[in-house]
XYZ file of C-alpha atoms in Angstrom:
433
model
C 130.743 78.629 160.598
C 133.864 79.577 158.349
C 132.876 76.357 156.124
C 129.591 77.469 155.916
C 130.404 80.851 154.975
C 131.531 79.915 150.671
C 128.046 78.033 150.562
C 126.084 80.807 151.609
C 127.777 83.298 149.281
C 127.625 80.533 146.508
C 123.990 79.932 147.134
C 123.265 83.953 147.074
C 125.213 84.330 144.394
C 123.050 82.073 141.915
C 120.009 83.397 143.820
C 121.184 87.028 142.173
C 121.851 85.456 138.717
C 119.033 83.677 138.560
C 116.786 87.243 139.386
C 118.845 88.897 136.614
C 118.546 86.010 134.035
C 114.616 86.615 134.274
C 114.861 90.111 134.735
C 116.561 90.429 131.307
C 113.681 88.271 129.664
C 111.094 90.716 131.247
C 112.882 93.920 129.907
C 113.660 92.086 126.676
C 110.078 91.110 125.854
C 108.484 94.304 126.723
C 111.259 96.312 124.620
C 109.765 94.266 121.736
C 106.448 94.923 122.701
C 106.992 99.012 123.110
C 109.097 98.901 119.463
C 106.419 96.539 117.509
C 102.866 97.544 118.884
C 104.218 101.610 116.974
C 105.560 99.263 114.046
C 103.379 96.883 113.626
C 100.335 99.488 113.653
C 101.813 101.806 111.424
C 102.442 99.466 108.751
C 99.415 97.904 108.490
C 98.106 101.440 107.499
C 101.277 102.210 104.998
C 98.999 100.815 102.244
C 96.067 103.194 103.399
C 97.325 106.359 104.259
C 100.508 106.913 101.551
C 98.274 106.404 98.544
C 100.097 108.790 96.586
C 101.614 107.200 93.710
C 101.401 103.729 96.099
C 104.356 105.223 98.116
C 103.575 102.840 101.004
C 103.191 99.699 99.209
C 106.352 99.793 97.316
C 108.084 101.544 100.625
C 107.440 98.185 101.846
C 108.120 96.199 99.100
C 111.889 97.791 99.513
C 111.716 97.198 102.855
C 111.578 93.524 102.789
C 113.949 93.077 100.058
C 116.225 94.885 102.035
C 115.714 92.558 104.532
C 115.137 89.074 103.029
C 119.203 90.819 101.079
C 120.517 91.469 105.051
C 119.462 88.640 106.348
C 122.278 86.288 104.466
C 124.554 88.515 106.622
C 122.555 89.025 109.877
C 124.132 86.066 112.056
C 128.097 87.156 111.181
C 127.198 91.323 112.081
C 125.657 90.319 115.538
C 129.121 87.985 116.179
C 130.662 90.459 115.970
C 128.651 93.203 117.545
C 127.098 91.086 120.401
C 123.554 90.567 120.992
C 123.106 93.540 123.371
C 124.631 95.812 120.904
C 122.733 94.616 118.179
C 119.924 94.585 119.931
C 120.152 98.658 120.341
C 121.419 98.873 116.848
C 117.965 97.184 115.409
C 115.697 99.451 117.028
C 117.227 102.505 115.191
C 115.656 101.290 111.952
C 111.929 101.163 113.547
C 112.645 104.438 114.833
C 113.611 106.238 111.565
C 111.122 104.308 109.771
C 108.559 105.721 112.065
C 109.538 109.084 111.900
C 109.968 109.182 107.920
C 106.249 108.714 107.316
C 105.625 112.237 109.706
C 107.039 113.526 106.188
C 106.394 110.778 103.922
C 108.276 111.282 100.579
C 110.170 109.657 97.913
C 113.234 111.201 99.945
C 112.508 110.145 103.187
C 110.741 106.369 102.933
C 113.066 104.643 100.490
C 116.303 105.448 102.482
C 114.076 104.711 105.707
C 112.565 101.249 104.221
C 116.319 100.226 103.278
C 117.762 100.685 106.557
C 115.079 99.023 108.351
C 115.417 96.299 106.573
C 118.990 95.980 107.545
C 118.048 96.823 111.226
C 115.120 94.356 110.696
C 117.489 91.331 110.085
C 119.863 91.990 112.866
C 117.461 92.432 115.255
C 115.754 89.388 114.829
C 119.131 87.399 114.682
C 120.219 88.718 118.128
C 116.987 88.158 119.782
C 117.415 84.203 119.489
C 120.844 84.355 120.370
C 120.321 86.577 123.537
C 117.200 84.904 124.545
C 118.807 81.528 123.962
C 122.178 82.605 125.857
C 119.868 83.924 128.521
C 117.432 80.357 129.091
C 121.153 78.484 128.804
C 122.983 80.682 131.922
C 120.121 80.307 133.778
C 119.714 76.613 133.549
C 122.846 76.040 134.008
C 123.529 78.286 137.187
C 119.950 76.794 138.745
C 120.526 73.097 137.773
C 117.296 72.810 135.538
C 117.080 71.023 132.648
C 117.818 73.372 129.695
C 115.324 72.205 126.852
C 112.304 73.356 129.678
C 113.980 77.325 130.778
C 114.350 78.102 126.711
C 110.798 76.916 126.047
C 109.631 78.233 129.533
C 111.879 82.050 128.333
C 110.353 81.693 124.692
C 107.320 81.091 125.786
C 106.708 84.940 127.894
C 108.668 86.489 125.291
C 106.626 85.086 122.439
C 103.695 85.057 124.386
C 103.811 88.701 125.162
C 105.333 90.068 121.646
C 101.808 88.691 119.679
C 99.671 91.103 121.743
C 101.474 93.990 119.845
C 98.844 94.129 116.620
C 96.086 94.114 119.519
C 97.888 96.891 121.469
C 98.886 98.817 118.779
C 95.622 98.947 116.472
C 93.834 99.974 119.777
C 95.825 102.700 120.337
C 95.474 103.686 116.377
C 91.308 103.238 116.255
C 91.529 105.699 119.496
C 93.600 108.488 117.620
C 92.533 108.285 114.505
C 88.541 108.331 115.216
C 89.102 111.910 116.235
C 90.354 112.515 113.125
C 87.924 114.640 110.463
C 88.232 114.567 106.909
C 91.193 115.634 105.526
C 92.898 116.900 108.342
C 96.079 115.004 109.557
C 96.019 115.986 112.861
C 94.925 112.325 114.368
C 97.636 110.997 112.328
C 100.785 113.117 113.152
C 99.676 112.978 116.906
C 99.754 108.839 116.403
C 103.259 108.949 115.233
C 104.557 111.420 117.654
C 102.763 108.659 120.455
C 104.595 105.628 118.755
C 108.001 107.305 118.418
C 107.719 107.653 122.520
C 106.882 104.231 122.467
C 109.590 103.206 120.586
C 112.182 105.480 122.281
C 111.195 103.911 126.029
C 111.665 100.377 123.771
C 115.131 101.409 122.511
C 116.431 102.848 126.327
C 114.564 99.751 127.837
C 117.049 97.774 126.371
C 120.166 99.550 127.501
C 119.363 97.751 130.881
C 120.320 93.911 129.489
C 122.761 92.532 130.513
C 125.410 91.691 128.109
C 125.460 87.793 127.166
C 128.410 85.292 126.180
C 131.637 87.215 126.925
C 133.597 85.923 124.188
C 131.087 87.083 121.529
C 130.887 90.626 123.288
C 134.537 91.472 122.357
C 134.430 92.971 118.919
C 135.862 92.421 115.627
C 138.435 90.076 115.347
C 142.103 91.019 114.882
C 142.437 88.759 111.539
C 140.825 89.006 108.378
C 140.940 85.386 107.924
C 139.065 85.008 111.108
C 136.033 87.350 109.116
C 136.786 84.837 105.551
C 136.078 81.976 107.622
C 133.220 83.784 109.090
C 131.649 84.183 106.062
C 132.742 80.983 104.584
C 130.981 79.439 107.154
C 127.727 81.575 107.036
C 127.193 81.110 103.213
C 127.512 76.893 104.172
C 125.230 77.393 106.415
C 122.615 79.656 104.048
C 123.208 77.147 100.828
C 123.571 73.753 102.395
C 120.163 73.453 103.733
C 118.574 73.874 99.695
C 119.903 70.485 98.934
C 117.732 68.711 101.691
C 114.480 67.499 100.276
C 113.051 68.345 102.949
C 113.843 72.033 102.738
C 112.474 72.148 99.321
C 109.285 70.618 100.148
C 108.771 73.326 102.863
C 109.872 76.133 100.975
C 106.382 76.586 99.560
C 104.944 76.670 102.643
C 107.300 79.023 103.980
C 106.857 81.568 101.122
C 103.081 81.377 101.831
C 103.134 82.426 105.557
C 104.976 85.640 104.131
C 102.355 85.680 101.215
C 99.636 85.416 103.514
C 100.980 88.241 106.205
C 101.225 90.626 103.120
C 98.306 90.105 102.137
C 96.676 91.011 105.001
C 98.972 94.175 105.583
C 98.463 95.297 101.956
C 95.188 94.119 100.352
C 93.274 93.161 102.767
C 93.265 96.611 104.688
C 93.160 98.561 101.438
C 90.372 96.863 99.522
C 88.146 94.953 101.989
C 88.929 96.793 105.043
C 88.529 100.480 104.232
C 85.819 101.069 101.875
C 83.748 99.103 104.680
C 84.707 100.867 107.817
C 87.200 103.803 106.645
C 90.696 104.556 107.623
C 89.856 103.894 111.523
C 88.427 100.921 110.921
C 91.516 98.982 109.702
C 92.816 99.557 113.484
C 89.945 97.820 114.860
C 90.415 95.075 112.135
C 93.873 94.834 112.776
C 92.925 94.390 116.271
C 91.178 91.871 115.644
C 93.583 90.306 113.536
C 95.877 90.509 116.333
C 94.134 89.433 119.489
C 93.167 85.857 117.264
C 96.722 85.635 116.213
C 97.759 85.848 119.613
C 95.231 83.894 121.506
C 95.522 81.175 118.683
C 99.493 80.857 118.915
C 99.274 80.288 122.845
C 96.814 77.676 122.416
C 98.141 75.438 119.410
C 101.885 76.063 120.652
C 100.665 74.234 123.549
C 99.315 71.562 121.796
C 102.436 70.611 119.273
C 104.118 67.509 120.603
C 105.315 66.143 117.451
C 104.847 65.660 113.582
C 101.633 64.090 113.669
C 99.998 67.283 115.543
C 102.007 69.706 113.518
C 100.112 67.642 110.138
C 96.906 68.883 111.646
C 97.327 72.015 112.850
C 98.482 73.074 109.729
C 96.101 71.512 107.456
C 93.076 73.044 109.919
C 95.069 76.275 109.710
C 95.388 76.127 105.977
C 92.409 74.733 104.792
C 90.475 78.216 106.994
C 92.703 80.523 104.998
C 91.553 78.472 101.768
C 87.534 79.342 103.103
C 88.213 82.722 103.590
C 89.942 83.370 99.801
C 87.152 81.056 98.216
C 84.725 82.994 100.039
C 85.899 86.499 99.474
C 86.742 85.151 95.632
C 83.007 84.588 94.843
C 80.489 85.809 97.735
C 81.885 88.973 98.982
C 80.666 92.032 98.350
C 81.331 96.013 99.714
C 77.985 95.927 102.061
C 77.168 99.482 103.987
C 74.574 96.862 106.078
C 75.211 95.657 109.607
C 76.122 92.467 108.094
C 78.438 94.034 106.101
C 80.554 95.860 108.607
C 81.041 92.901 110.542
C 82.464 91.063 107.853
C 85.818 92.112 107.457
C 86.144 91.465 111.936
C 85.058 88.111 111.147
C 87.818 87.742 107.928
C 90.611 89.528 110.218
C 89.648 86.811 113.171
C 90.014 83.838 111.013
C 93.150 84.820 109.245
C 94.620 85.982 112.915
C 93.839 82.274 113.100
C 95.636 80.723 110.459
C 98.829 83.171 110.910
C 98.971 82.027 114.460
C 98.942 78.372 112.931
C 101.885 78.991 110.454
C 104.308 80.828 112.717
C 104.071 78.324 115.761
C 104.038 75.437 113.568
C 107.016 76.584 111.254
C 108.840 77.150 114.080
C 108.336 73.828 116.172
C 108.712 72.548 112.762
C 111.944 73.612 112.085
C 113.409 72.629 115.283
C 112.155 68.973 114.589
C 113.513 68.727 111.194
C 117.075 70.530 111.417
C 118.364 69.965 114.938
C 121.985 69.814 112.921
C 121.481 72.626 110.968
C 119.105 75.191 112.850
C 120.678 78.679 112.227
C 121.054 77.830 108.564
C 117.337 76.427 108.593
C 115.823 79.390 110.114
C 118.204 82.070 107.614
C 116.015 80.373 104.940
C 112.874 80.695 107.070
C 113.640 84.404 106.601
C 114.724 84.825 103.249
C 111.756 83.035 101.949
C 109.262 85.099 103.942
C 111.238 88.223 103.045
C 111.417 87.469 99.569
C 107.962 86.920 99.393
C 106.433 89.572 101.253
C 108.235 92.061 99.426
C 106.620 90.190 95.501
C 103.294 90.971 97.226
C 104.157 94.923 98.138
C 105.811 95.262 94.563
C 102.815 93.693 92.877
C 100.378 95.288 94.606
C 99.660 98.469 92.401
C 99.819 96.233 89.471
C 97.464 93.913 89.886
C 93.458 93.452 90.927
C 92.088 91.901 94.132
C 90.606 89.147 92.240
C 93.949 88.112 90.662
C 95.784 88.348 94.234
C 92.668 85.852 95.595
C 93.391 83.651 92.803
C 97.635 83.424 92.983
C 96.945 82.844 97.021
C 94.260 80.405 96.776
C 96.887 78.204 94.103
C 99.538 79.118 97.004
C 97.887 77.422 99.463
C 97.215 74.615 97.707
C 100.217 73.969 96.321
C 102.306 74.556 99.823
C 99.506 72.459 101.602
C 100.627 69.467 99.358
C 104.593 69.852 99.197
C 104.088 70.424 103.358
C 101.579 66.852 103.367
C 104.348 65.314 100.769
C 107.195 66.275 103.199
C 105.386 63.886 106.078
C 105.448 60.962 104.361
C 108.510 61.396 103.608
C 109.485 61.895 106.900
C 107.326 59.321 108.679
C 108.709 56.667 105.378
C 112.269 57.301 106.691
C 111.084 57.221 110.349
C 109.672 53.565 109.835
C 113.000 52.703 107.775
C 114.884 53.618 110.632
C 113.370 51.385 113.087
């Protein structure tokens, strides 16, 4: 019975870890959820509701400079901090982002947009190292393989983080329809609902559990411990630009930001609201999001390899090119039946092909750059960032028609550096063997 006794312990023991491993993955992904369905909402309507002088365009335009800037230095601040920490440290820039626009001035959004862009990049950076720290403890302490837990984690985190534009835009067309004329009642009422949201997100994730030990402990005593910190992150952010194979994907990746701002900024603003009115780009947007979602479960499942990443991406790209072609020369501002359900059937199909680029890029990246994956992804970011934040600064400068036109060459030309990049691929592949 005595020699029985360490087994038992030792068997309840991983029993316990293996509860708290997925217990942390549940709390993680809803936190997300709670922070991004009041984010994700309330930007799509920056571009609708802060008119004035285009204050929430070009607060977002700052915003993702700031971040595309913050996210050379994400990966070293959340070393040092430790996932958990950083974890509660990135909320704090959704939060004061959020409450800025219940004033919204010069004053309050710029310093607000800056911040979160910081916040933005660390947060993002700690969630793949906690989730991936989390997936590797538990496969290790229930003897399963490790590749199938970090898909298996990835997959409910991921799974439940793209219902937030669904979520969210619901909860926006439900306040907002109230709302008459001028009055901004509906509105300050939404934000007061998302900052609750956001504060049960932030406290949600003071119940994690802290991951890796040895990257919990804090600064480092040296200074030439942080030099060869950032030594090491700037190899890591500069080697990857002399693969060929990064710069045949950058296009692509600066596209899948093009295309997201696009949606956030002109599509809501020019298509969107002089169709259904301010309420109406929540039920758009929900739209948007419940295709986006529904579309990244389903093609994630299907990616096994290059060859099904070619065509998911080309199907995904060439109904993005159908949609621009289509609102370049047919579409028209249409108080009909017909014309109301337009822009629901434009915000399905681009949900669509943004579910298509940010399962694909991912899967694709972890293909291509095994060696190199933190560096690969820190230019997955920048890129996006950078252009994201051209769209938001552009925006107030320039017509829908020449926006259709720049995205329409965008496409194209990412479409053939991204078909270019698997031949090249495939030609080494059939070197090799």
């Amino acid at each position: 019975m005595d020699d029985e006794a360490p087994l038992i312990i030792k068997h309840s023991g991983a029993q316990t870890d293996a509860k708290n491993h997925t217990r942390d993955v549940h709390i993680l992904s809803s936190s997300f959820l709670l922070i991004f369905l009041a984010y994700g909402a309330v930007q799509n309507l920056e571009s609708t509701i802060n008119t004035e002088e285009n204050l929430g365009t070009i607060s977002l335009g700052i915003l993702y400079s700031s971040f595309m800037v913050f996210s050379f230095v994400a990966s070293l601040v959340v070393r040092y901090l430790g996932s958990k920490n950083s974890l509660i440290l990135g909320t704090t820039g959704y939060w004061l982002f959020i409450a800025a626009n219940l004033k919204p001035t010069w004053y309050t959004m710029v310093p607000a947009s800056l911040y979160l862009g910081f916040s933005a990049s660390i947060i993002w950076v700690a969630e793949g190292t906690y989730l991936t720290s989390t997936a590797r403890s538990h496969a290790r302490d229930c003897n399963l393989p490790e590749g199938t837990v970090i898909g298996s984690f990835n997959g409910e985190f991921w799974g439940l983080f793209a219902s937030y534009q669904f979520i969210g835009n619901l909860i926006s067309l439900a306040l907002l329809s109230e709302e008459k004329g001028g009055s901004t009642s509906g509105t300050t009422l939404l934000f007061a609902v998302f900052l609750c949201s956001m504060t049960l997100g932030t406290i949600l994730m003071c119940f994690l559990h802290k991951r890796d030990g040895k990257r919990e402990e804090g600064l480092p005593d040296s200074s030439a411990s942080f030099y060869s910190s950032m030594v090491s992150l700037l190899k890591s952010t500069i080697t990857p630009l002399f693969d060929l194979r990064m710069l045949l994907i950058i296009p692509l990746i600066a596209y899948s930001g093009l295309q997201q701002a696009f949606v956030w900024a002109e599509f809501t603003k020019y298509i969107v609201k002089p169709a259904l009115g301010e309420s109406g780009v929540c039920g758009a947007m929900a739209m948007y999001g419940a295709f986006d979602a529904i579309c990244s479960l389903v093609v994630g499942r299907v990616t096994s390899g290059l060859k099904s990443i070619t065509l998911v991406v080309s199907a995904g790209a060439l109904i993005q090119f159908v949609v621009l072609l289509w609102l370049l020369l047919k579409y028209s501002v249409d108080s009909e039946v017909v014309g109301i359900v337009y822009p629901f059937l434009v915000a399905a199909a681009w949900g669509i092909g943004d579910g298509v680029l940010n399962t694909q890029l991912s899967a694709l990246f972890g293909i291509l750059f095994k060696h190199d994956t933190e560096g690969a992804f820190a230019q997955l970011k920048v890129w996006q960032s950078a252009s994201i934040a051209a769209v938001f600064f552009l925006s107030p400068k320039i017509s829908l028609l020449v926006m259709l036109v720049t995205m329409l060459a965008a496409v194209c030309i990412s479409l053939a550096g991204f078909l270019l990049l698997t031949l090249q691929v495939e030609k080494a592949f059939s070197h090799a063997i």
